[in-house]
Coordinates of C-alpha atoms in Angstrom, one line a residue:
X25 CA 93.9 73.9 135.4
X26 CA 93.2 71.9 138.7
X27 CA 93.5 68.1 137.7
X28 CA 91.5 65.0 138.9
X29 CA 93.6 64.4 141.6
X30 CA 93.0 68.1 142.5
X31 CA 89.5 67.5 143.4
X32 CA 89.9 64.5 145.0
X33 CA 92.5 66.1 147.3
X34 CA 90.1 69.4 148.0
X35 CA 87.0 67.0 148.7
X36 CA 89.4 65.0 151.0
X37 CA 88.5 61.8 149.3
X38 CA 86.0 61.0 146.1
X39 CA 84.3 57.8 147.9
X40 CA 80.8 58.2 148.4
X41 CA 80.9 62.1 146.8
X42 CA 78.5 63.1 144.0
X43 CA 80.1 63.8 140.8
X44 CA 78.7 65.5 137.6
X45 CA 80.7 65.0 134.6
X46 CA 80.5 66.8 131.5
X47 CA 81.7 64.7 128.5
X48 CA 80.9 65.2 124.8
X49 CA 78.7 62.2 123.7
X50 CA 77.7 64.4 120.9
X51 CA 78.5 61.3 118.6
X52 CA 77.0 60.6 115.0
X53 CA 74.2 58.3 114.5
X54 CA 72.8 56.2 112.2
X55 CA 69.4 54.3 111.4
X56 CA 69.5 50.3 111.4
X57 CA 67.5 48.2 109.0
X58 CA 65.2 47.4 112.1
X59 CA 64.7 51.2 112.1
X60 CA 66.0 51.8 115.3
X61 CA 69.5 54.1 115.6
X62 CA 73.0 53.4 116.7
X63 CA 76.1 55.0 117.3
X64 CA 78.2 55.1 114.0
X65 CA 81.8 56.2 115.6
X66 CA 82.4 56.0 119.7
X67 CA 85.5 57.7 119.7
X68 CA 84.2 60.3 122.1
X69 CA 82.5 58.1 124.3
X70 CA 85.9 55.7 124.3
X71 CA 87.8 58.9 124.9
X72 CA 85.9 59.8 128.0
X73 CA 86.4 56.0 129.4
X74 CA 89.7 56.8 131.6
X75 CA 88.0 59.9 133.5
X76 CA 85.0 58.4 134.2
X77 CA 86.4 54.7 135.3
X78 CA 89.0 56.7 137.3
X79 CA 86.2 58.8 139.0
X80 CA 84.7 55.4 139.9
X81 CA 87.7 53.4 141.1
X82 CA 88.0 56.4 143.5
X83 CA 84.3 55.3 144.8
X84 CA 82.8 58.7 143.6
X85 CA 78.9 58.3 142.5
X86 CA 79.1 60.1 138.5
X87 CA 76.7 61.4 136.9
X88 CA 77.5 61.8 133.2
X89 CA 75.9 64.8 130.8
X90 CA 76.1 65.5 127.5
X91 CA 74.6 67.0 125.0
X92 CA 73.3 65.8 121.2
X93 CA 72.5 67.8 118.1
X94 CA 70.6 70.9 118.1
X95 CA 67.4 69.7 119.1
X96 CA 66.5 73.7 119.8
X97 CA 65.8 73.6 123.5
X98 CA 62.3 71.0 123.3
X99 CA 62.3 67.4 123.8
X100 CA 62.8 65.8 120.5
X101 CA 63.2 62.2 120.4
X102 CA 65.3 62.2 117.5
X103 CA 68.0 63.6 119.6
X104 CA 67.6 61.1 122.6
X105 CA 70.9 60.0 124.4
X106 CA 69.4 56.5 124.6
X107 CA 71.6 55.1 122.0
X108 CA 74.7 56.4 124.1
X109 CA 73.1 54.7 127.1
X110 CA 73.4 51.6 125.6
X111 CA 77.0 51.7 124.8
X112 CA 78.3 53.4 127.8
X113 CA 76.5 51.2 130.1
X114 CA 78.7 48.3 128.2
X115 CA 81.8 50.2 128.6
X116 CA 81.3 52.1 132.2
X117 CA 78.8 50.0 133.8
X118 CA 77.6 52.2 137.5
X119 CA 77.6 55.3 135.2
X120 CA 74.6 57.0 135.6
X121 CA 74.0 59.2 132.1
X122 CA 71.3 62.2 131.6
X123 CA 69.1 63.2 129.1
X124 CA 70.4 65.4 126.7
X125 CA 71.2 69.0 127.8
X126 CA 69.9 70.9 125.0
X127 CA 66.3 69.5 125.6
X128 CA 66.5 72.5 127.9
X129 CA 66.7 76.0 126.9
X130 CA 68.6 76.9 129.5
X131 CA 71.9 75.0 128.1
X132 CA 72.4 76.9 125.2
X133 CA 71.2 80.2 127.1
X134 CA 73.5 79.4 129.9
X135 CA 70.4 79.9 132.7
X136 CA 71.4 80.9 136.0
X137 CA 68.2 78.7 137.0
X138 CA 69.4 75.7 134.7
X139 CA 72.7 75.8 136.7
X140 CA 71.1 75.5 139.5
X141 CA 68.9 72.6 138.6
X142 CA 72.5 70.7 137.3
X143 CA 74.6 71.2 140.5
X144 CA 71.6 70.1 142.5
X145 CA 71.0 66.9 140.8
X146 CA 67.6 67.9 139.5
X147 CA 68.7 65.9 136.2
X148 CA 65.8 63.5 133.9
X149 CA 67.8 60.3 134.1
X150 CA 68.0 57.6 131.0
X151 CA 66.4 54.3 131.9
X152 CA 69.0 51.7 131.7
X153 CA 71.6 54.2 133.6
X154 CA 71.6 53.7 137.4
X155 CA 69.9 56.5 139.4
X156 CA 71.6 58.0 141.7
X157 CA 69.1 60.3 143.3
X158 CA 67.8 64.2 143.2
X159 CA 70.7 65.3 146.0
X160 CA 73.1 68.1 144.9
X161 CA 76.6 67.4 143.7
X162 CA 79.5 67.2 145.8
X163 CA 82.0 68.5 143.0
X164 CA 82.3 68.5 138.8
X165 CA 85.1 67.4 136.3
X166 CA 84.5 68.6 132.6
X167 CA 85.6 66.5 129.9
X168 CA 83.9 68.1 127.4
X169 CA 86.7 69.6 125.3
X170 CA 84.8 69.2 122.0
X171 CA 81.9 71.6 123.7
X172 CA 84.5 73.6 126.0
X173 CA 84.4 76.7 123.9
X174 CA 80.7 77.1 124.4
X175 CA 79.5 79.3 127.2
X176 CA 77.1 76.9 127.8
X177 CA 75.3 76.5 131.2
X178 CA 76.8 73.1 131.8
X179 CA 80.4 74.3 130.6
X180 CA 81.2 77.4 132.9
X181 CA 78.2 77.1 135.4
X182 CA 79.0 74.6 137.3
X183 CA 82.7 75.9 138.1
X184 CA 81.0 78.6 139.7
X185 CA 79.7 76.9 142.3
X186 CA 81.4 73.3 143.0
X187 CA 85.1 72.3 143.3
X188 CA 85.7 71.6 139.8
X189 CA 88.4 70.1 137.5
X190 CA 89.4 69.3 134.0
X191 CA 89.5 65.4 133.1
X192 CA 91.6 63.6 131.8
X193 CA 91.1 63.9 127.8
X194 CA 90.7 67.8 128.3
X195 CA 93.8 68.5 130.2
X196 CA 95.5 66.6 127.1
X197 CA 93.4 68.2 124.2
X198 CA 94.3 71.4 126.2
X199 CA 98.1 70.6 126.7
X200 CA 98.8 69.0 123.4
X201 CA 96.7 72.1 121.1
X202 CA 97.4 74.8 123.3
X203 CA 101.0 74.2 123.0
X204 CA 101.3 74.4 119.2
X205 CA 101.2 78.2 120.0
X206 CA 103.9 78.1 121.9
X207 CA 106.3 74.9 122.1
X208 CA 105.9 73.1 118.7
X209 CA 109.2 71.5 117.2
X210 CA 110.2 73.1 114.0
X211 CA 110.0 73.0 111.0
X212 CA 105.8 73.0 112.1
X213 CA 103.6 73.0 109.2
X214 CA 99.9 73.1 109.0
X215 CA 97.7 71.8 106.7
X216 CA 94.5 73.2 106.5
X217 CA 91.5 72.2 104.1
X218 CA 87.5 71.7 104.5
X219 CA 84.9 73.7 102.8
X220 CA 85.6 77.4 103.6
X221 CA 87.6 80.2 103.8
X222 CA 85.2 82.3 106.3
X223 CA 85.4 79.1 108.6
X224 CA 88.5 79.2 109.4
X225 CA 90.1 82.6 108.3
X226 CA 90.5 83.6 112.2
X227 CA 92.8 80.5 112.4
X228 CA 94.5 81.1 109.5
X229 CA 95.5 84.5 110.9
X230 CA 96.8 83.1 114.1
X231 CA 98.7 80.0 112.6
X232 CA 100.5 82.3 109.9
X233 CA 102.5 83.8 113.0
X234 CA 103.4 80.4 114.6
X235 CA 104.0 77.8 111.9
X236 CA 107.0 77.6 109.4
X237 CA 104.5 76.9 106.4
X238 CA 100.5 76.6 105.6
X239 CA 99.2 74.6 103.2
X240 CA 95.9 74.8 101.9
X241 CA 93.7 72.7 100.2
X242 CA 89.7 71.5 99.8
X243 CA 87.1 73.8 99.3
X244 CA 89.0 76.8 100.5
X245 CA 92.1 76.1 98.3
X246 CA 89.6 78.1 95.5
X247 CA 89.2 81.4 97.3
X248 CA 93.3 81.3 97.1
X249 CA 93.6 81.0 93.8
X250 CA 90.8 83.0 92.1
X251 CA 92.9 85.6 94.3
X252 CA 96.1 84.9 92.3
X253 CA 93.9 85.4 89.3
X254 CA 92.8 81.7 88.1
X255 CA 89.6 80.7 86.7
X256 CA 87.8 78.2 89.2
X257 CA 84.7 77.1 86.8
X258 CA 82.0 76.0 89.1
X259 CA 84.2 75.4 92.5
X260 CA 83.1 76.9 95.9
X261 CA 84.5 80.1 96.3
X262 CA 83.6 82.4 98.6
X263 CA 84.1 86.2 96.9
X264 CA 83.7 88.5 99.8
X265 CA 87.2 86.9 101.0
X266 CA 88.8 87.2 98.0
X267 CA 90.6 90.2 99.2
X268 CA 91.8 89.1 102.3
X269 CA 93.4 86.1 100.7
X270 CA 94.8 88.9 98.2
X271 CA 96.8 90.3 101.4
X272 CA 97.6 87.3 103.1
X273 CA 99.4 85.7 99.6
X274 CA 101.1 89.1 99.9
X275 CA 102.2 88.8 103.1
X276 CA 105.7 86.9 104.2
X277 CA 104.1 83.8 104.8
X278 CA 105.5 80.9 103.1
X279 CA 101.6 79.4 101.9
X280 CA 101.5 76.1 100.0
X281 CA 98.3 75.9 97.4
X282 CA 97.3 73.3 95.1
X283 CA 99.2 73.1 91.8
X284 CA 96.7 70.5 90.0
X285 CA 93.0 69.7 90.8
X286 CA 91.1 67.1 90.2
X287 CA 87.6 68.3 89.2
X288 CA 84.4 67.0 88.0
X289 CA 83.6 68.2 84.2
X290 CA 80.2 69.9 82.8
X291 CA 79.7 66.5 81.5
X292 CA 80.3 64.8 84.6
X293 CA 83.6 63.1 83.6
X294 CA 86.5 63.4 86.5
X295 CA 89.7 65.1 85.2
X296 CA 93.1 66.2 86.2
X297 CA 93.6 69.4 85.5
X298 CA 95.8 72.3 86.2
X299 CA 95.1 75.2 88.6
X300 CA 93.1 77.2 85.7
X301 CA 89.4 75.7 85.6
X302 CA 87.4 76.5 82.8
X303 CA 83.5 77.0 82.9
X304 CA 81.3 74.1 84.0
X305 CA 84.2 72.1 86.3
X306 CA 84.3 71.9 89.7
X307 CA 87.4 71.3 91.3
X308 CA 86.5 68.3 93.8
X309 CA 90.1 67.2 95.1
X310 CA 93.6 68.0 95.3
X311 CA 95.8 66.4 92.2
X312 CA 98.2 64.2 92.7
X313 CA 101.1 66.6 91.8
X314 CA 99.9 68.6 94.5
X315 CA 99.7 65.5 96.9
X316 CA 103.4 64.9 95.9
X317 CA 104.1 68.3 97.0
X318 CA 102.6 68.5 100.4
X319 CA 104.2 65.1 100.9
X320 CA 107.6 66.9 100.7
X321 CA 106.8 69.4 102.8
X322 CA 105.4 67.0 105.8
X323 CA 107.9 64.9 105.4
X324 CA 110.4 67.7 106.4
X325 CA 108.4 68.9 109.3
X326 CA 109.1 68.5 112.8
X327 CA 105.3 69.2 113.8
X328 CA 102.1 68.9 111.8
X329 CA 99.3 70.5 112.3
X330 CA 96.1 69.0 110.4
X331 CA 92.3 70.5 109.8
X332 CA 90.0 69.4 106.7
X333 CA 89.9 67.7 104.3
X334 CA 91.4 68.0 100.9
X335 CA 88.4 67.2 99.1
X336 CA 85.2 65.5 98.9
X337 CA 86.7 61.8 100.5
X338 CA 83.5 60.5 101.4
X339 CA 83.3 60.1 97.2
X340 CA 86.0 57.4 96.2
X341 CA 87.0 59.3 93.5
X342 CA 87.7 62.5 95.1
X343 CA 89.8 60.7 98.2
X344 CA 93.4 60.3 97.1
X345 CA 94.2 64.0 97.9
X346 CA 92.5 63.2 101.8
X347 CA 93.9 60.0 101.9
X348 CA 97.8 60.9 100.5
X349 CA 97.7 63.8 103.3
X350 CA 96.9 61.0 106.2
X351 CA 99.5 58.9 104.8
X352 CA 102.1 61.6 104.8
X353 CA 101.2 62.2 108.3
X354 CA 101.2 58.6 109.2
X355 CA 104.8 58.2 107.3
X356 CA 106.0 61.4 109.2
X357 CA 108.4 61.3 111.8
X358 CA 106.8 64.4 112.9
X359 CA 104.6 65.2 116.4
X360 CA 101.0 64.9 114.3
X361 CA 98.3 66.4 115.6
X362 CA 94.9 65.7 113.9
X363 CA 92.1 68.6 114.3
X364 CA 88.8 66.4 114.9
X365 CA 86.0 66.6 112.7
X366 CA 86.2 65.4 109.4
X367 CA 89.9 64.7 109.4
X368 CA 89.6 62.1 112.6
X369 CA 86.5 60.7 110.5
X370 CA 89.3 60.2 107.3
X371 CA 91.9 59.2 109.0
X372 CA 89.6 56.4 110.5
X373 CA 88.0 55.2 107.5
X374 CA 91.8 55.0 105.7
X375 CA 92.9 53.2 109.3
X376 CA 95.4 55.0 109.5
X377 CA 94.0 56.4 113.6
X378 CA 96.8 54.1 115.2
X379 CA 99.3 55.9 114.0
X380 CA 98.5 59.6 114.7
X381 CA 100.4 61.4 117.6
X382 CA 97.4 63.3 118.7
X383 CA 93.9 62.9 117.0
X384 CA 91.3 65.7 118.8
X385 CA 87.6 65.2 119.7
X386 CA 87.1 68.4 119.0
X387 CA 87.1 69.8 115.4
X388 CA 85.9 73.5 116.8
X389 CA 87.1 74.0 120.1
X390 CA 90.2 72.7 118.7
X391 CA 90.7 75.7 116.1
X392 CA 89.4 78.0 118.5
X393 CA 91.9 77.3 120.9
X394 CA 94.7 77.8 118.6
X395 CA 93.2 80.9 117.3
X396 CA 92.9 82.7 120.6
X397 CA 94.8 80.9 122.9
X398 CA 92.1 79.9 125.3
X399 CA 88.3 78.7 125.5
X400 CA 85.3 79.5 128.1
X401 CA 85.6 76.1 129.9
X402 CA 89.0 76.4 130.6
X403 CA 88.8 79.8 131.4
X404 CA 86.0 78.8 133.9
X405 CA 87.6 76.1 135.6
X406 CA 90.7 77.8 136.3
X407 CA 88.9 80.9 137.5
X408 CA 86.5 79.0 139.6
X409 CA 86.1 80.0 143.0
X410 CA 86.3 76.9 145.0
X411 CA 90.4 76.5 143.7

């Protein structure tokens, strides 16, 4: 993929050139006891510091865009970048910072007209960002790897028609995922948890042909073992997959389940219990025999791969499985590589971020890269014309 310094060569110099950059400010939000809302984690607004403070040392005029929620294509003040605004104008002060995208129809629908309007600057402006004018863009960076497997109008449109390139976080999120197919240091385990089976089956697939050894756990741990036959009381399970987790237990693949669970009783009492569940529990949590076990086998890994939680960790008492499998990681000597979403969220609330290898912005775009090996914005920017 062409690189920063790609598009500053091409446009023979960034000073004084119009720049539109994607980024993925789609961060979560909170409401204040004043009643007003603020950004609750600005990971992926910190992320997207070095392209954009780059872009302006070079002199370039940027133009940020993002989008926020799924405010379905209307104007929905609930959904208002304002609060981003705020923050970035602290942290990237020049920045100028659009409305959010999806208060058009055209993002989502990837509108040949909605391009248009983006590369030509005809973009509603936050107050508090500096204007930079109606005039059309000389060129476009997207750092948007959380949204990049989107065909989205502001994700392979503008490629089309401006010199475009990757910045900086999504040539790493790119280099450092994309290369788990292909380069990972063995033994290269993945650990894979979160609610369901159907969420992530595709990657499941694709990772039991690269890695040495998959271990399962959360919600979709259940699935797995009411295929091997076990009661699972009241836990999620998902019974149309119940077949295909038949044939991939069947299979060669060396996959690690849970061996004890701790569940939540009919009676509301929390218990360790074995993998057999009787009526009335729901299995909330890894045990901590199992949290020995997939200690043992990160510990021996070379590369680790992680997605999901191992339980419900936003309740104290179904955490220690979420928390033991950060602590592993962070204990590793392995390459770690953390797959957004809720596992960046855990490993930030146990503070154990710092020592991570690789922690991705992007939960989604992250798995789907694995799973097929490439996304629509990256596709896009390496076919665009203008390279």
């Amino acid at each position: 993929m062409p690189a920063l310094e790609d598009l500053e060569q091409r446009l023979g110099g960034l000073d004084g050139r119009r720049i539109l950059a994607r980024c993925d400010f789609n961060v979560p939000l909170r409401d204040t006891a004043a009643g007003r809302l603020e950004i609750a984690d600005g990971l992926r607004i910190r992320a997207a510091l070095p392209t954009l403070r780059w872009l302006v040392e070079q002199g370039a005029a940027v133009t940020a865009c993002s989008h926020l929620g799924r405010p379905a294509g209307t104007v929905d003040e609930r959904y208002s970048l304002a609060p981003v605004a705020e923050l970035l104008a602290e942290l990237a002060p020049g920045i100028a910072l659009a409305e959010n995208l999806r208060f058009s129809p055209g993002e989502t629908s990837n509108d040949s007209a909605y391009v248009e309007a983006l590369v030509n600057g005809r973009l509603g402006l936050l107050r508090g960002a500096s204007s930079a004018g109606s005039a059309p863009f000389d060129g476009f960076v997207n750092d948007a790897f959380g949204a990049s497997h989107r065909a989205h109008a502001s994700i392979v449109g503008p490629p089309q028609r401006l010199p475009s390139a990757a910045g900086r976080l999504l040539h790493r999120e790119a280099e450092v995922l994309g290369s788990l197919r292909t380069d990972a240091q063995r033994p290269f385990v993945a650990v894979l948890g979160g609610a369901k089976v159907s969420d992530k089956l595709g990657v499941v697939e694709a990772l039991l042909s690269v890695v040495d050894t998959l271990v399962i756990g959360g919600g979709m741990c259940f699935t797995f073992l009411a295929a091997l036959g076990h009661p699972i009381g009241d836990s999620l399970c998902e019974p149309d997959f119940i077949k295909t987790c038949e044939r991939l237990l069947r299979s060669d693949a060396n996959i690690v389940l849970p061996s004890d669970i701790t569940a939540l009783d009919a009676g509301g009492t929390v218990r360790q219990m074995g993998r057999s569940l009787p009526d009335g529990c729901r299995g909330l949590d890894i045990g901590p025999g199992s949290a020995a076990e997939f200690d043992d086998v990160i510990a021996a890994a070379r590369t680790v791969f992680w997605n999901g939680p191992m339980g419900l960790f936003e309740d104290e008492r179904f955490a220690a499985g979420t928390r033991a499998v950060a602590q592993s990681m962070a204990d590793s000597r392995a390459f770690t590589v953390v797959g957004g979403g809720d596992s960046a969220a855990a490993v930030a609330q146990f503070g154990l971020a710092p020592y991570m290898d690789h922690i991705s912005t992007g939960g989604g775009a992250g798995l789907e890269l694995i799973e097929h090996g490439d996304l629509p914005g990256l596709a896009a920017l390496r076919d665009s014309p203008q390279q």
